[in-house]
């Protein structure tokens, strides 16, 4: 008996935030909460944040806009591998600083290959870019056929109408099956309780994006939905010094991303995974096809038809 | 109902009764299990960071042991099939031990999955939103729990009937369930294989041969465990385990292991001869990549053990129990490495985007694993401890088993007398 108590003794150090809140235990899945229940959940989260970080967050449940499907486009010719996007993301999204959780991984690629497995993940140069290499930032590709969503046993992760795959941090059971299923290694697990200094908290939060997480749950890039669904740009894009990152609504034919997809040399990473990413890479062209050329090409095609 | 509660109480009491060796064995297992529980509590408090797992290698020893044990549990059918399909007489009375082992193994499986969860307090979410049939994990939840219930029913019913001195109603309660359990056993291992096979992101797993390899290796390692367990039972109790039964099991192990080795060779050939970029994980497993060679000694140990075991089994040597036992031990360890470390860990190395991070389990993680193993073996010991007196008619509804009334178990009445008793019960 004494041995049993002894064996259980580490439980004394349990954080009250982890277990014990009945409110949290009976909280419904995001999709099943009505307005009032969501209000209560947000109120509870606010209280928790206030207690932990001494600040009252501005937390909402930001819903997708109608007629919007977000895509990301990244100019491979422009990216210099400075990793500013990585750190802006960590700050914006209240990630754990120790251990630091990063949604974006920038891979330094040698010439002559598109095979991401040949890249260097831990390059450490005094200056970038290196002339012999090019750089491929990788984050969640917000696939149209997401394997992570398919494998989740409790539907804690799903795809929203605007194409963003999100996680209900209060629903995830922490099995890490989605992490094993992701071909872009885009998911991060909180192996330890996240450490986020009070001074670093970003008070602008939403339920499905950057509110503080606890240990034992999965998290990932959500295209900064608390910003982008309000018409702003993702943090990683705003900070990019070279303008390599482009973001927007692909359903709007006038948007910059639509223009890029129509006119640039675009490719997706690991196309063979068959997951139909919404994250596109493209090249600058040395001799950009002029509008006239494009019309000529179109004429040519009509002629063939 | 009241009888049943008395029965459970008597079983509970009985599990504490035994000679000093039994006591010492149980005490050791309990101590290890508690150590494991302590380590698990530490993990609950500090998170899975107490394990060697990382975002790169996000499944480790826990899932490795889980995978191995699913196979061990499924292997109970390798006793059932000869009895109920081929009407093998020698194994008939021993089937119950296979099923008891299956129950213990499945419970260990469920424990391993539970300790692997980051938020075990949220398991009830499985009942509220169950991603069926899309997620293979939900399939696994169904088949594993179903298999547990099936085997609990079969064992419990047989034992309770013996206790009530009733004839089990075979046509109604045993045979249909046993036949379902045969198919179900195959399903638990197949579904567990599909859990991995279905992931296109991991070329090492994304291969059709994984499920058949699972079954083949399980049908070798499971009966190997039963062979060892039966000999322990024969040695320390008066239960009659016929030599012929062990030899039948030897045949089963031999065939299953041969198929397993063949399938392994097929896979190794495909990976190394074609040698595409997708074989990186296999390269890592067998030869390492650059400086990273953590799994290399393990897998070659496994290959060596399997090869020696196969050689022993093919020689007439294995008719001697001593060599058969050696082969069994080699197979269990060999398959444990192959199905555990050799199947789960390399799939994560390199990651889908090419990073190589090695995995080394921590002491805490190993303690949790040992704890679960100890708890499982404890459970198996208790169930065997209860089953033998009940089946041999020494604990019945009108005759409670007491230490005073009975001589120590291993020096009890002659085996032949018990044999007669058993066949009538």
Short mmCIF file of C-alpha atoms in Angstrom, two decimals, chain A residues 3-4 6-14 17-19 24-27 29 31-32 101 105 107 115-117 119 121-122 138 149-155 168-177 179-185 187-193 214-217 269-270 272, chain B residues 34-35 37-39 41-51 53-60 62-63 116-126 128-132 134-138 194-196 198-203 205 277-278 280 348 350-357:
data_model
loop_
_atom_site.label_atom_id
_atom_site.label_comp_id
_atom_site.label_asym_id
_atom_site.label_seq_id
_atom_site.Cartn_x
_atom_site.Cartn_y
_atom_site.Cartn_z
CA UNK A 3 4.60 1.36 -2.16
CA UNK A 4 1.57 2.25 -4.25
CA UNK A 6 5.07 6.09 -3.23
CA UNK A 7 4.69 5.16 -6.86
CA UNK A 8 1.98 7.75 -7.33
CA UNK A 9 3.92 10.47 -5.52
CA UNK A 10 5.08 12.43 -8.62
CA UNK A 11 1.44 13.31 -9.20
CA UNK A 12 1.73 15.84 -6.38
CA UNK A 13 3.55 18.07 -8.79
CA UNK A 14 0.73 18.07 -11.30
CA UNK A 17 -3.96 23.69 -15.43
CA UNK A 18 -3.47 20.21 -16.78
CA UNK A 19 -6.24 18.29 -15.14
CA UNK A 24 -12.62 21.90 -19.53
CA UNK A 25 -13.33 18.20 -19.20
CA UNK A 26 -16.92 18.51 -20.38
CA UNK A 27 -16.23 21.16 -23.02
CA UNK A 29 -15.87 19.74 -29.69
CA UNK A 31 -17.99 22.18 -34.15
CA UNK A 32 -20.62 21.24 -31.59
CA UNK A 101 8.46 25.12 -31.35
CA UNK A 105 11.62 24.82 -41.37
CA UNK A 107 16.01 23.85 -45.82
CA UNK A 115 14.67 16.28 -53.71
CA UNK A 116 14.03 17.87 -50.36
CA UNK A 117 15.64 14.92 -48.60
CA UNK A 119 18.81 19.42 -48.05
CA UNK A 121 18.19 21.65 -42.10
CA UNK A 122 20.78 23.07 -39.75
CA UNK A 138 8.51 24.41 -45.53
CA UNK A 149 -7.27 14.88 -40.96
CA UNK A 150 -8.02 11.44 -42.32
CA UNK A 151 -6.09 9.61 -39.60
CA UNK A 152 -7.17 11.57 -36.51
CA UNK A 153 -9.24 9.17 -34.39
CA UNK A 154 -11.23 11.89 -32.60
CA UNK A 155 -11.59 14.52 -35.35
CA UNK A 168 -8.98 22.02 -31.48
CA UNK A 169 -6.31 22.03 -28.76
CA UNK A 170 -8.92 21.12 -26.17
CA UNK A 171 -9.96 18.03 -28.07
CA UNK A 172 -6.63 16.49 -29.19
CA UNK A 173 -5.76 13.33 -27.25
CA UNK A 174 -2.09 13.48 -28.21
CA UNK A 175 -1.69 10.22 -30.13
CA UNK A 176 0.60 11.85 -32.74
CA UNK A 177 -0.86 9.78 -35.56
CA UNK A 179 2.32 13.79 -37.17
CA UNK A 180 3.29 10.40 -38.58
CA UNK A 181 0.91 10.87 -41.51
CA UNK A 182 2.13 14.30 -42.66
CA UNK A 183 4.40 14.16 -45.73
CA UNK A 184 5.67 17.70 -45.03
CA UNK A 185 6.59 17.14 -41.38
CA UNK A 187 3.04 19.26 -37.24
CA UNK A 188 4.58 19.92 -33.85
CA UNK A 189 3.83 18.22 -30.58
CA UNK A 190 4.10 19.74 -27.14
CA UNK A 191 6.28 17.15 -25.50
CA UNK A 192 6.72 19.42 -22.48
CA UNK A 193 4.62 22.18 -20.96
CA UNK A 214 -0.71 22.96 -23.03
CA UNK A 215 1.58 19.98 -23.08
CA UNK A 216 0.46 16.79 -24.77
CA UNK A 217 -1.29 18.32 -27.77
CA UNK A 269 6.78 20.04 -53.16
CA UNK A 270 6.51 16.26 -53.04
CA UNK A 272 3.91 12.38 -55.47
CA UNK B 34 5.05 -0.08 -9.26
CA UNK B 35 8.39 1.30 -10.46
CA UNK B 37 3.75 3.29 -12.42
CA UNK B 38 6.04 5.75 -10.68
CA UNK B 39 7.82 6.49 -13.95
CA UNK B 41 3.33 9.42 -13.04
CA UNK B 42 6.49 11.37 -13.67
CA UNK B 43 5.64 11.36 -17.37
CA UNK B 44 2.12 12.59 -16.63
CA UNK B 45 3.55 15.53 -14.76
CA UNK B 46 6.38 16.53 -17.07
CA UNK B 47 4.92 15.39 -20.37
CA UNK B 48 6.26 13.06 -23.02
CA UNK B 49 9.50 15.06 -22.89
CA UNK B 50 10.49 12.46 -20.29
CA UNK B 51 10.78 10.01 -23.19
CA UNK B 53 10.72 10.87 -28.53
CA UNK B 54 10.88 14.05 -30.59
CA UNK B 55 8.85 15.67 -33.35
CA UNK B 56 11.15 13.87 -35.76
CA UNK B 57 10.76 10.42 -34.19
CA UNK B 58 7.31 10.80 -32.71
CA UNK B 59 6.65 7.16 -31.87
CA UNK B 60 9.14 5.03 -29.97
CA UNK B 62 5.72 2.35 -26.47
CA UNK B 63 4.30 1.87 -29.92
CA UNK B 116 1.78 6.87 -25.37
CA UNK B 117 -1.06 9.39 -25.36
CA UNK B 118 -0.18 12.98 -24.59
CA UNK B 119 -3.59 13.58 -23.05
CA UNK B 120 -4.87 10.29 -21.60
CA UNK B 121 -7.45 12.31 -19.63
CA UNK B 122 -9.28 12.91 -22.89
CA UNK B 123 -9.86 9.33 -23.89
CA UNK B 124 -13.60 9.90 -23.50
CA UNK B 125 -13.41 12.02 -26.65
CA UNK B 126 -13.22 8.70 -28.49
CA UNK B 128 -18.02 11.48 -28.56
CA UNK B 129 -16.40 11.90 -31.98
CA UNK B 130 -15.20 8.66 -33.46
CA UNK B 131 -13.59 9.11 -36.86
CA UNK B 132 -14.84 5.81 -38.20
CA UNK B 134 -11.69 6.84 -41.96
CA UNK B 135 -9.09 6.61 -39.21
CA UNK B 136 -7.33 3.28 -38.86
CA UNK B 137 -6.81 4.03 -35.18
CA UNK B 138 -10.54 3.83 -34.58
CA UNK B 194 -2.73 -1.09 -41.80
CA UNK B 195 -2.28 1.61 -39.19
CA UNK B 196 1.23 2.01 -40.57
CA UNK B 198 -1.82 3.45 -44.82
CA UNK B 199 0.62 6.32 -44.39
CA UNK B 200 1.85 7.48 -47.78
CA UNK B 201 4.20 9.90 -46.06
CA UNK B 202 6.37 7.05 -44.76
CA UNK B 203 7.72 4.90 -47.60
CA UNK B 205 5.72 1.48 -43.97
CA UNK B 277 15.60 7.14 -52.69
CA UNK B 278 12.72 5.59 -50.81
CA UNK B 280 16.70 5.47 -47.08
CA UNK B 348 10.82 8.14 -38.86
CA UNK B 350 14.98 10.28 -42.14
CA UNK B 351 11.90 12.48 -41.70
CA UNK B 352 9.68 13.08 -44.75
CA UNK B 353 11.69 16.22 -45.42
CA UNK B 354 15.04 14.56 -45.02
CA UNK B 355 16.28 15.35 -41.55
CA UNK B 356 18.06 12.62 -39.61
CA UNK B 357 17.44 12.62 -35.88
#
